[in-house]
């Protein structure tokens, strides 16, 4: 695909002949140098995705706060901050990363149902743009700390519009039974009680209904409800300045045909015509999913009466999405063999869990020990959800830009696994 490709699903992992490339670098060169498992990211794909959203919404000039929970490597954050993006954070750890990546405080928004007092204080001292508040108890906490620090905190209330986003249950957040956000009536009461919070400026609404949403309708339904709600607030002389419309745009993992950023904008922009709100978006997956792959090596082929297993040196410890959400990641060999026959494989990891699989019942070219394969569309919720389970060191991460590549996170060493552990005297 070319740089001008209009489809939102542009990415920069393509075959040249039989070899998989990331931009201008042969992926095998990376794995041979850095080993496996390794996450590999395309700089250009990240930049392209941010531009797609900016371009689609240029008439309203939104603040795009990349949702860093999707992938928070510093090199990636810096890439996006350099493009003018802000960051959506959900913890003190993410605030620390935002600062390290040099994100200006006025481009940081802070969500999450469980902010600690220490985290709130850090964020207030840094001077972030907005807290996305999820409950009355949290408002009281922020008020207390802002009062003590003699600061004024800008706050959006996260509302739960009760919309079904038609996505996997674990990543749907806008339904009425979700722990996220608050019912509109509760939010209204809090807006009316704003005098109780002298150090807060309740000036925004936040809404995020779920993730991997491939159609526009749930968004339209949710934003309509939000706009009706804001209109009703304005009638009560409550002024709303910020509308944070969350993230959630879906991407292609296998056969999805998600809306492009432009199609999304076409559906959404008419709702906001003539309105003067400062719009914020928090895309995560849309920006990072297909900007990254996980590459691993086949250790063994094991054939049983029912299955052919390709046993990899990577598994759920690096990419937990298949077992957690039945997520589909395409399996692409780094070196295609067009003469090879295709076999049906379960591609599994080395971990002692029957849920440790990366792909099931896939037709793939015949694999052999030593072959490398890539798990595609792994740039979002991949590395960040990895663990040291089975005492496996965390994978290495590499970024490619044009014909250069660089390690952006060293592979963890075995010694790192016991960092911070100690054996007390009484043992
Ligand atoms: N804003 C808020 C308040 C969120 O909770 C999330 C994601 C986002 C933005 C970004 O959503 P996105 O644009 O990436 O859909 N681990 C799951 C996804 C969990 C999403 C959590 N919240 C997965 O691997 O599919």
CSV table of C-alpha atoms and ligand atoms in Angstrom, one decimal:
chain,number,residue,atom,x,y,z
A,1,UNK,CA,0.0,0.0,0.0
A,2,UNK,CA,1.1,3.5,-0.6
A,3,UNK,CA,1.3,6.5,1.7
A,4,UNK,CA,-1.7,8.0,0.1
A,5,UNK,CA,-3.9,4.9,0.6
A,6,UNK,CA,-7.2,6.3,1.7
A,7,UNK,CA,-8.3,3.3,3.6
A,8,UNK,CA,-7.8,3.5,7.4
A,9,UNK,CA,-6.3,0.1,7.5
A,10,UNK,CA,-3.0,1.1,5.8
A,11,UNK,CA,0.0,-0.6,7.3
A,12,UNK,CA,3.6,-1.1,6.5
A,13,UNK,CA,4.1,-4.8,6.8
A,14,UNK,CA,4.1,-6.2,3.3
A,15,UNK,CA,5.8,-9.0,1.3
A,16,UNK,CA,8.4,-8.1,-1.2
A,17,UNK,CA,8.7,-11.3,-3.2
A,18,UNK,CA,8.7,-14.0,-0.6
A,19,UNK,CA,10.1,-12.0,2.3
A,20,UNK,CA,8.1,-10.0,4.8
A,21,UNK,CA,9.2,-6.4,5.2
A,22,UNK,CA,8.5,-3.7,7.7
A,23,UNK,CA,8.8,-0.5,5.7
A,24,UNK,CA,12.2,-1.0,4.0
A,25,UNK,CA,13.6,-3.5,6.4
A,26,UNK,CA,13.5,-7.3,5.9
A,27,UNK,CA,11.8,-8.6,9.1
A,28,UNK,CA,14.2,-11.6,9.1
A,29,UNK,CA,17.1,-9.3,9.5
A,30,UNK,CA,15.5,-8.0,12.7
A,31,UNK,CA,14.8,-11.3,14.2
A,32,UNK,CA,18.2,-12.7,13.3
A,33,UNK,CA,19.8,-9.7,15.1
A,34,UNK,CA,17.5,-9.3,18.0
A,35,UNK,CA,16.2,-12.8,18.6
A,36,UNK,CA,12.6,-13.9,19.3
A,37,UNK,CA,10.0,-13.2,20.6
A,38,UNK,CA,10.2,-9.7,19.4
A,39,UNK,CA,7.6,-7.0,18.8
A,40,UNK,CA,8.3,-4.9,15.7
A,41,UNK,CA,6.6,-1.6,15.0
A,42,UNK,CA,6.4,0.7,11.9
A,43,UNK,CA,7.0,4.3,12.7
A,44,UNK,CA,5.3,5.4,9.4
A,45,UNK,CA,2.1,3.4,10.2
A,46,UNK,CA,1.7,5.2,13.6
A,47,UNK,CA,2.2,8.6,12.0
A,48,UNK,CA,-0.2,7.7,9.2
A,49,UNK,CA,-3.0,6.8,11.5
A,50,UNK,CA,-2.8,10.0,13.5
A,51,UNK,CA,-2.9,11.9,10.3
A,52,UNK,CA,-5.9,10.0,9.1
A,53,UNK,CA,-7.9,11.1,12.2
A,54,UNK,CA,-6.6,14.7,12.1
A,55,UNK,CA,-7.4,15.0,8.4
A,56,UNK,CA,-10.9,13.5,8.8
A,57,UNK,CA,-11.8,15.9,11.6
A,58,UNK,CA,-9.9,18.9,10.4
A,59,UNK,CA,-13.0,21.1,10.4
A,60,UNK,CA,-13.3,20.8,14.2
A,61,UNK,CA,-9.6,20.6,15.1
A,62,UNK,CA,-9.9,18.0,17.8
A,63,UNK,CA,-7.3,17.2,20.4
A,64,UNK,CA,-6.3,13.7,19.7
A,65,UNK,CA,-5.2,12.0,23.0
A,66,UNK,CA,-3.7,8.7,22.0
A,67,UNK,CA,-4.8,6.1,24.6
A,68,UNK,CA,-1.5,4.9,25.7
A,69,UNK,CA,-2.8,1.8,27.4
A,70,UNK,CA,-2.8,0.3,23.9
A,71,UNK,CA,1.0,0.6,23.7
A,72,UNK,CA,3.0,2.8,25.9
A,73,UNK,CA,6.6,2.3,24.8
A,74,UNK,CA,8.4,5.7,25.1
A,75,UNK,CA,9.6,5.7,21.5
A,76,UNK,CA,6.0,5.3,20.3
A,77,UNK,CA,4.7,8.0,22.6
A,78,UNK,CA,7.4,10.3,21.4
A,79,UNK,CA,6.5,9.6,17.8
A,80,UNK,CA,2.9,10.5,18.4
A,81,UNK,CA,3.6,13.5,20.6
A,82,UNK,CA,5.9,14.8,17.9
A,83,UNK,CA,2.8,14.7,15.6
A,84,UNK,CA,0.9,17.0,18.0
A,85,UNK,CA,-1.0,14.2,19.7
A,86,UNK,CA,-1.8,14.3,23.4
A,87,UNK,CA,-2.2,11.3,25.7
A,88,UNK,CA,-5.0,9.6,27.5
A,89,UNK,CA,-3.6,8.1,30.7
A,90,UNK,CA,-5.1,5.8,33.4
A,91,UNK,CA,-2.5,5.6,36.1
A,92,UNK,CA,0.5,7.2,37.8
A,93,UNK,CA,2.7,4.9,35.8
A,94,UNK,CA,1.2,6.2,32.5
A,95,UNK,CA,1.6,9.8,33.8
A,96,UNK,CA,5.3,9.1,34.4
A,97,UNK,CA,5.6,7.8,30.8
A,98,UNK,CA,3.7,10.8,29.4
A,99,UNK,CA,6.2,13.1,31.1
A,100,UNK,CA,9.2,11.0,30.0
A,101,UNK,CA,7.9,11.3,26.4
A,102,UNK,CA,7.8,15.1,26.8
A,103,UNK,CA,4.0,15.3,26.4
A,104,UNK,CA,2.9,18.9,27.3
A,105,UNK,CA,0.6,18.7,30.4
A,106,UNK,CA,-2.1,20.6,28.6
A,107,UNK,CA,-2.5,17.6,26.2
A,108,UNK,CA,-3.0,15.0,28.9
A,109,UNK,CA,-6.4,13.6,30.0
A,110,UNK,CA,-6.7,11.2,32.9
A,111,UNK,CA,-9.4,8.4,33.0
A,112,UNK,CA,-10.0,5.4,35.1
A,113,UNK,CA,-12.4,4.3,37.9
A,114,UNK,CA,-9.7,3.9,40.6
A,115,UNK,CA,-7.3,6.9,40.8
A,116,UNK,CA,-5.4,6.9,44.1
A,117,UNK,CA,-4.8,10.1,46.1
A,118,UNK,CA,-1.1,10.0,45.2
A,119,UNK,CA,-2.0,9.7,41.5
A,120,UNK,CA,-4.4,12.6,41.6
A,121,UNK,CA,-1.8,14.7,43.4
A,122,UNK,CA,0.9,13.9,40.8
A,123,UNK,CA,-1.5,14.8,38.0
A,124,UNK,CA,-2.6,18.0,39.6
A,125,UNK,CA,1.0,19.1,40.2
A,126,UNK,CA,1.9,18.3,36.5
A,127,UNK,CA,-1.1,20.4,35.5
A,128,UNK,CA,-2.9,18.0,33.2
A,129,UNK,CA,-5.8,19.3,31.1
A,130,UNK,CA,-8.7,17.2,32.4
A,131,UNK,CA,-9.6,14.5,34.8
A,132,UNK,CA,-12.3,12.2,33.5
A,133,UNK,CA,-14.2,11.4,36.6
A,134,UNK,CA,-16.2,8.2,37.1
A,135,UNK,CA,-18.0,8.7,40.5
A,136,UNK,CA,-19.0,11.2,43.1
A,137,UNK,CA,-16.5,9.7,45.6
A,138,UNK,CA,-13.7,10.4,43.1
A,139,UNK,CA,-14.9,14.0,42.7
A,140,UNK,CA,-14.7,14.4,46.4
A,141,UNK,CA,-11.1,13.1,46.4
A,142,UNK,CA,-10.0,15.4,43.7
A,143,UNK,CA,-11.7,18.3,45.4
A,144,UNK,CA,-9.9,17.5,48.7
A,145,UNK,CA,-6.4,17.3,47.0
A,146,UNK,CA,-6.9,20.3,44.7
A,147,UNK,CA,-8.1,22.3,47.8
A,148,UNK,CA,-5.0,21.3,49.7
A,149,UNK,CA,-2.7,22.3,46.8
A,150,UNK,CA,-4.7,25.5,46.1
A,151,UNK,CA,-5.3,24.4,42.5
A,152,UNK,CA,-8.2,24.4,40.2
A,153,UNK,CA,-8.8,21.1,38.4
A,154,UNK,CA,-10.7,20.8,35.2
A,155,UNK,CA,-13.1,17.9,35.2
A,156,UNK,CA,-15.2,16.0,32.7
A,157,UNK,CA,-17.8,13.6,34.1
A,158,UNK,CA,-17.8,10.3,32.3
A,159,UNK,CA,-21.3,9.3,31.5
A,160,UNK,CA,-22.6,5.9,30.6
A,161,UNK,CA,-25.1,6.3,27.8
A,162,UNK,CA,-26.4,2.7,28.0
A,163,UNK,CA,-25.5,1.9,24.4
A,164,UNK,CA,-24.6,-1.6,23.2
A,165,UNK,CA,-21.4,-1.3,21.1
A,166,UNK,CA,-21.8,-4.7,19.5
A,167,UNK,CA,-18.3,-5.9,20.4
A,168,UNK,CA,-16.7,-8.5,22.7
A,169,UNK,CA,-18.3,-8.4,26.2
A,170,UNK,CA,-15.0,-7.9,27.9
A,171,UNK,CA,-14.3,-4.7,25.9
A,172,UNK,CA,-17.8,-3.2,26.0
A,173,UNK,CA,-18.0,-0.4,28.5
A,174,UNK,CA,-21.0,1.7,27.6
A,175,UNK,CA,-23.7,-0.7,28.6
A,176,UNK,CA,-25.8,0.1,31.7
A,177,UNK,CA,-24.3,-2.7,33.8
A,178,UNK,CA,-20.8,-1.6,33.2
A,179,UNK,CA,-18.5,-0.3,36.1
A,180,UNK,CA,-17.5,2.6,33.9
A,181,UNK,CA,-19.1,6.1,33.9
A,182,UNK,CA,-22.2,7.2,35.6
A,183,UNK,CA,-25.8,7.4,34.6
A,184,UNK,CA,-26.9,10.7,33.1
A,185,UNK,CA,-29.2,11.5,36.0
A,186,UNK,CA,-26.3,11.1,38.5
A,187,UNK,CA,-24.1,13.3,36.3
A,188,UNK,CA,-26.8,15.9,36.2
A,189,UNK,CA,-27.1,15.9,40.0
A,190,UNK,CA,-23.3,16.4,40.3
A,191,UNK,CA,-23.3,19.3,37.8
A,192,UNK,CA,-26.0,20.9,39.9
A,193,UNK,CA,-23.9,20.4,43.0
A,194,UNK,CA,-20.9,22.0,41.6
A,195,UNK,CA,-20.7,24.6,44.3
A,196,UNK,CA,-19.7,21.8,46.7
A,197,UNK,CA,-16.5,21.5,44.7
A,198,UNK,CA,-14.9,25.0,44.8
A,199,UNK,CA,-11.6,23.7,43.5
A,200,UNK,CA,-13.1,21.9,40.5
A,201,UNK,CA,-14.4,23.2,37.3
A,202,UNK,CA,-16.9,20.8,36.0
A,203,UNK,CA,-16.7,21.7,32.4
A,204,UNK,CA,-16.7,18.5,30.3
A,205,UNK,CA,-18.4,15.3,29.4
A,206,UNK,CA,-16.5,12.1,28.7
A,207,UNK,CA,-18.0,9.1,26.9
A,208,UNK,CA,-16.3,5.9,25.8
A,209,UNK,CA,-18.6,3.0,25.0
A,210,UNK,CA,-16.2,0.2,24.2
A,211,UNK,CA,-13.5,-1.0,21.9
A,212,UNK,CA,-13.1,-2.6,18.5
A,213,UNK,CA,-16.3,-1.1,17.3
A,214,UNK,CA,-16.5,-1.5,13.5
A,215,UNK,CA,-19.7,0.4,12.7
A,216,UNK,CA,-20.8,4.0,13.2
A,217,UNK,CA,-24.2,3.5,14.7
A,218,UNK,CA,-23.3,2.9,18.4
A,219,UNK,CA,-21.2,6.0,18.3
A,220,UNK,CA,-23.9,8.1,16.8
A,221,UNK,CA,-26.4,6.8,19.3
A,222,UNK,CA,-24.1,7.5,22.2
A,223,UNK,CA,-23.1,11.0,21.0
A,224,UNK,CA,-26.7,11.9,20.3
A,225,UNK,CA,-27.6,11.1,23.9
A,226,UNK,CA,-24.6,13.1,25.1
A,227,UNK,CA,-25.6,16.1,23.0
A,228,UNK,CA,-29.2,16.0,24.3
A,229,UNK,CA,-27.8,15.8,27.8
A,230,UNK,CA,-25.5,18.7,27.3
A,231,UNK,CA,-28.4,20.8,25.8
A,232,UNK,CA,-30.5,20.0,28.9
A,233,UNK,CA,-27.6,21.1,31.1
A,234,UNK,CA,-27.2,24.3,29.2
A,235,UNK,CA,-30.8,25.1,29.7
A,236,UNK,CA,-30.0,24.9,33.4
A,237,UNK,CA,-27.1,27.4,32.9
A,238,UNK,CA,-24.4,24.8,33.2
A,239,UNK,CA,-21.7,25.5,30.6
A,240,UNK,CA,-19.9,22.6,28.9
A,241,UNK,CA,-16.6,23.3,27.1
A,242,UNK,CA,-15.1,19.9,26.5
A,243,UNK,CA,-16.6,16.9,24.9
A,244,UNK,CA,-14.3,13.9,25.1
A,245,UNK,CA,-15.7,11.3,22.7
A,246,UNK,CA,-13.4,8.4,23.8
A,247,UNK,CA,-11.8,5.8,21.6
A,248,UNK,CA,-13.1,2.5,20.3
A,249,UNK,CA,-12.6,2.6,16.5
A,250,UNK,CA,-12.2,-1.0,15.2
A,251,UNK,CA,-9.5,-2.3,13.0
A,252,UNK,CA,-9.1,-5.3,10.7
A,253,UNK,CA,-7.8,-8.5,12.4
A,254,UNK,CA,-9.3,-10.9,9.9
A,255,UNK,CA,-12.5,-10.3,7.9
A,256,UNK,CA,-13.8,-7.1,9.5
A,257,UNK,CA,-14.6,-4.2,7.3
A,258,UNK,CA,-14.5,-1.3,9.7
A,259,UNK,CA,-15.3,2.2,8.9
A,260,UNK,CA,-12.4,4.4,7.9
A,261,UNK,CA,-11.6,7.6,9.8
A,262,UNK,CA,-13.2,9.5,7.0
A,263,UNK,CA,-16.4,7.5,7.1
A,264,UNK,CA,-16.5,7.8,10.8
A,265,UNK,CA,-16.1,11.6,10.5
A,266,UNK,CA,-18.9,11.8,7.9
A,267,UNK,CA,-21.3,10.2,10.4
A,268,UNK,CA,-20.2,12.1,13.4
A,269,UNK,CA,-19.4,15.6,12.2
A,270,UNK,CA,-23.0,16.5,11.3
A,271,UNK,CA,-24.0,16.0,14.9
A,272,UNK,CA,-21.6,18.7,16.0
A,273,UNK,CA,-22.3,21.2,13.3
A,274,UNK,CA,-22.5,24.8,14.5
A,275,UNK,CA,-21.5,23.7,18.0
A,276,UNK,CA,-18.4,25.2,19.7
A,277,UNK,CA,-17.3,22.4,21.9
A,278,UNK,CA,-13.6,21.5,22.1
A,279,UNK,CA,-13.7,17.9,20.9
A,280,UNK,CA,-11.3,15.3,22.3
A,281,UNK,CA,-10.7,11.8,20.9
A,282,UNK,CA,-8.9,9.0,22.6
A,283,UNK,CA,-8.0,6.4,20.0
A,284,UNK,CA,-5.8,3.5,21.0
A,285,UNK,CA,-6.2,0.5,18.8
A,286,UNK,CA,-6.9,2.5,15.6
A,287,UNK,CA,-3.5,4.1,16.0
A,288,UNK,CA,-1.3,1.2,17.1
A,289,UNK,CA,-2.9,-2.2,16.3
A,290,UNK,CA,-1.6,-2.7,12.8
A,291,UNK,CA,1.5,-0.7,13.4
A,292,UNK,CA,3.0,-3.7,15.2
A,293,UNK,CA,3.6,-7.4,14.8
A,294,UNK,CA,4.9,-10.1,17.2
A,295,UNK,CA,7.5,-12.4,15.6
A,296,UNK,CA,8.4,-15.8,17.0
A,297,UNK,CA,10.2,-18.9,16.0
A,298,UNK,CA,8.8,-22.4,15.6
A,299,UNK,CA,10.5,-24.7,18.1
A,300,UNK,CA,8.8,-28.0,17.4
A,301,UNK,CA,6.2,-29.5,15.2
A,302,UNK,CA,4.0,-32.0,17.0
A,303,UNK,CA,1.5,-34.1,15.2
A,304,UNK,CA,-1.2,-35.9,17.1
A,305,UNK,CA,-4.2,-37.9,15.9
A,306,UNK,CA,-6.4,-34.8,15.9
A,307,UNK,CA,-4.1,-31.8,15.5
A,308,UNK,CA,-0.9,-30.4,14.1
A,309,UNK,CA,0.7,-28.2,16.6
A,310,UNK,CA,3.3,-25.6,15.8
A,311,UNK,CA,5.0,-25.0,19.1
A,312,UNK,CA,6.4,-21.5,19.3
A,313,UNK,CA,8.9,-19.7,21.5
A,314,UNK,CA,6.2,-17.2,22.2
A,315,UNK,CA,2.7,-17.5,23.6
A,316,UNK,CA,0.1,-16.0,25.9
A,317,UNK,CA,2.8,-14.4,28.0
A,318,UNK,CA,3.6,-12.1,25.0
A,319,UNK,CA,0.1,-12.0,23.4
A,320,UNK,CA,-2.8,-12.8,25.6
A,321,UNK,CA,-5.6,-11.6,23.3
A,322,UNK,CA,-6.3,-14.9,21.6
A,323,UNK,CA,-7.0,-16.7,24.9
A,324,UNK,CA,-8.6,-13.8,26.7
A,325,UNK,CA,-10.9,-12.6,24.0
A,326,UNK,CA,-10.8,-15.3,21.4
A,327,UNK,CA,-9.1,-12.7,19.3
A,328,UNK,CA,-7.9,-13.5,15.8
A,329,UNK,CA,-4.4,-12.6,14.8
A,330,UNK,CA,-3.3,-13.6,11.3
A,331,UNK,CA,-0.2,-15.8,11.1
A,332,UNK,CA,2.2,-14.8,8.3
A,333,UNK,CA,5.5,-16.6,7.7
A,334,UNK,CA,8.5,-14.3,7.5
A,335,UNK,CA,9.6,-16.3,4.5
A,336,UNK,CA,6.9,-17.5,2.2
A,337,UNK,CA,7.3,-20.9,0.5
A,338,UNK,CA,4.9,-20.9,-2.4
A,339,UNK,CA,5.6,-24.5,-3.3
A,340,UNK,CA,4.9,-25.8,0.2
A,341,UNK,CA,1.5,-27.5,0.8
A,342,UNK,CA,-0.8,-25.9,3.3
A,343,UNK,CA,-1.5,-27.6,6.6
A,344,UNK,CA,-4.0,-27.0,9.4
A,345,UNK,CA,-2.2,-25.9,12.6
A,346,UNK,CA,-2.9,-24.9,16.1
A,347,UNK,CA,-0.1,-22.4,16.8
A,348,UNK,CA,0.7,-22.6,20.5
A,349,UNK,CA,3.1,-21.3,23.0
A,350,UNK,CA,5.5,-23.1,25.5
A,351,UNK,CA,3.5,-22.1,28.6
A,352,UNK,CA,1.9,-24.7,30.9
A,353,UNK,CA,-1.7,-23.8,30.2
A,354,UNK,CA,-4.2,-25.2,27.7
A,355,UNK,CA,-5.2,-21.7,27.0
A,356,UNK,CA,-1.8,-20.9,25.7
A,357,UNK,CA,-2.5,-20.6,22.0
A,358,UNK,CA,-2.0,-17.8,19.5
A,359,UNK,CA,-4.0,-19.3,16.6
A,360,UNK,CA,-6.3,-22.3,16.2
A,361,UNK,CA,-7.2,-24.3,13.1
A,362,UNK,CA,-5.3,-22.2,10.7
A,363,UNK,CA,-4.3,-23.2,7.2
A,364,UNK,CA,-0.7,-22.1,6.9
A,365,UNK,CA,2.2,-23.2,4.7
A,366,UNK,CA,3.9,-26.3,6.0
A,367,UNK,CA,6.0,-25.2,9.0
A,368,UNK,CA,9.3,-26.6,10.2
A,369,UNK,CA,11.4,-26.1,13.4
A,370,UNK,CA,13.4,-22.9,13.0
A,371,UNK,CA,10.9,-21.1,10.8
A,372,UNK,CA,9.8,-17.6,11.9
A,373,UNK,CA,6.3,-16.4,11.8
A,374,UNK,CA,4.6,-13.1,12.5
A,375,UNK,CA,1.4,-12.6,14.5
A,376,UNK,CA,-0.2,-9.6,12.7
A,377,UNK,CA,-2.0,-6.6,14.1
A,378,UNK,CA,-0.3,-7.0,17.5
A,379,UNK,CA,0.7,-3.4,18.1
A,380,UNK,CA,-2.3,-2.7,20.4
A,381,UNK,CA,-2.8,-4.5,23.7
A,382,UNK,CA,0.1,-6.8,22.8
A,383,UNK,CA,3.3,-6.0,24.7
A,384,UNK,CA,1.5,-4.0,27.3
A,385,UNK,CA,-0.5,-7.0,28.4
A,386,UNK,CA,2.4,-9.3,28.5
A,387,UNK,CA,3.6,-10.9,31.7
A,388,UNK,CA,6.5,-12.9,33.3
A,389,UNK,CA,4.3,-15.9,33.7
A,390,UNK,CA,6.3,-19.1,33.8
A,391,UNK,CA,9.3,-16.8,34.5
A,392,UNK,CA,9.7,-15.8,30.9
A,393,UNK,CA,11.6,-12.6,30.3
A,394,UNK,CA,9.6,-9.8,28.6
A,395,UNK,CA,10.2,-9.6,24.9
A,396,UNK,CA,12.3,-7.1,23.1
A,397,UNK,CA,10.7,-4.3,21.1
A,398,UNK,CA,12.0,-2.8,17.9
A,399,UNK,CA,11.0,0.3,15.9
A,400,UNK,CA,11.5,0.6,12.1
A,401,UNK,CA,11.7,3.8,10.3
A,402,UNK,CA,12.4,3.6,6.5
A,403,UNK,CA,15.5,1.5,6.2
A,404,UNK,CA,16.6,1.9,9.8
A,405,UNK,CA,15.6,0.0,12.9
A,406,UNK,CA,16.4,0.3,16.5
A,407,UNK,CA,15.7,-1.6,19.7
A,408,UNK,CA,13.2,0.5,21.7
A,409,UNK,CA,13.1,-1.9,24.6
A,410,UNK,CA,15.8,-4.4,25.4
A,411,UNK,CA,14.8,-8.0,26.0
A,412,UNK,CA,14.6,-8.6,29.7
A,413,UNK,CA,17.5,-10.6,31.1
A,414,UNK,CA,17.0,-13.7,33.3
A,415,UNK,CA,18.6,-11.8,36.2
A,416,UNK,CA,15.9,-9.1,35.9
A,417,UNK,CA,13.3,-11.7,36.8
A,418,UNK,CA,14.3,-11.7,40.5
A,419,UNK,CA,14.9,-7.9,40.7
A,420,UNK,CA,13.4,-6.7,44.0
A,421,UNK,CA,12.9,-10.2,45.4
A,422,UNK,CA,14.5,-11.2,48.7
A,423,UNK,CA,14.6,-14.2,51.0
A,424,UNK,CA,13.9,-13.2,54.6
A,425,UNK,CA,15.9,-14.5,57.5
A,426,UNK,CA,13.0,-16.6,58.8
A,427,UNK,CA,12.8,-18.7,55.7
B,1,LIG,N1,-10.6,5.7,26.3
B,1,LIG,C1,-11.0,4.9,27.4
B,1,LIG,C2,-11.6,5.6,28.5
B,1,LIG,C3,-10.7,3.5,27.3
B,1,LIG,O1,-11.1,2.8,28.4
B,1,LIG,C4,-10.1,3.0,26.2
B,1,LIG,C5,-9.8,1.5,26.2
B,1,LIG,C6,-9.7,3.8,25.2
B,1,LIG,C7,-10.0,5.1,25.2
B,1,LIG,C8,-9.1,3.3,23.9
B,1,LIG,O2,-9.9,2.4,23.2
B,1,LIG,P1,-9.5,1.9,21.8
B,1,LIG,O3,-9.5,3.1,20.8
B,1,LIG,O4,-8.1,1.2,21.9
B,1,LIG,O5,-10.5,0.9,21.4
B,1,LIG,N2,-7.4,-5.1,26.0
B,1,LIG,C9,-8.5,-5.0,25.1
B,1,LIG,C10,-9.0,-3.6,24.9
B,1,LIG,C11,-9.3,-2.9,26.2
B,1,LIG,C12,-9.7,-1.5,26.0
B,1,LIG,C13,-9.8,-0.7,27.2
B,1,LIG,N3,-10.1,0.7,27.1
B,1,LIG,C14,-8.1,-5.7,23.8
B,1,LIG,O6,-7.0,-6.2,23.7
B,1,LIG,O7,-8.9,-5.8,22.9
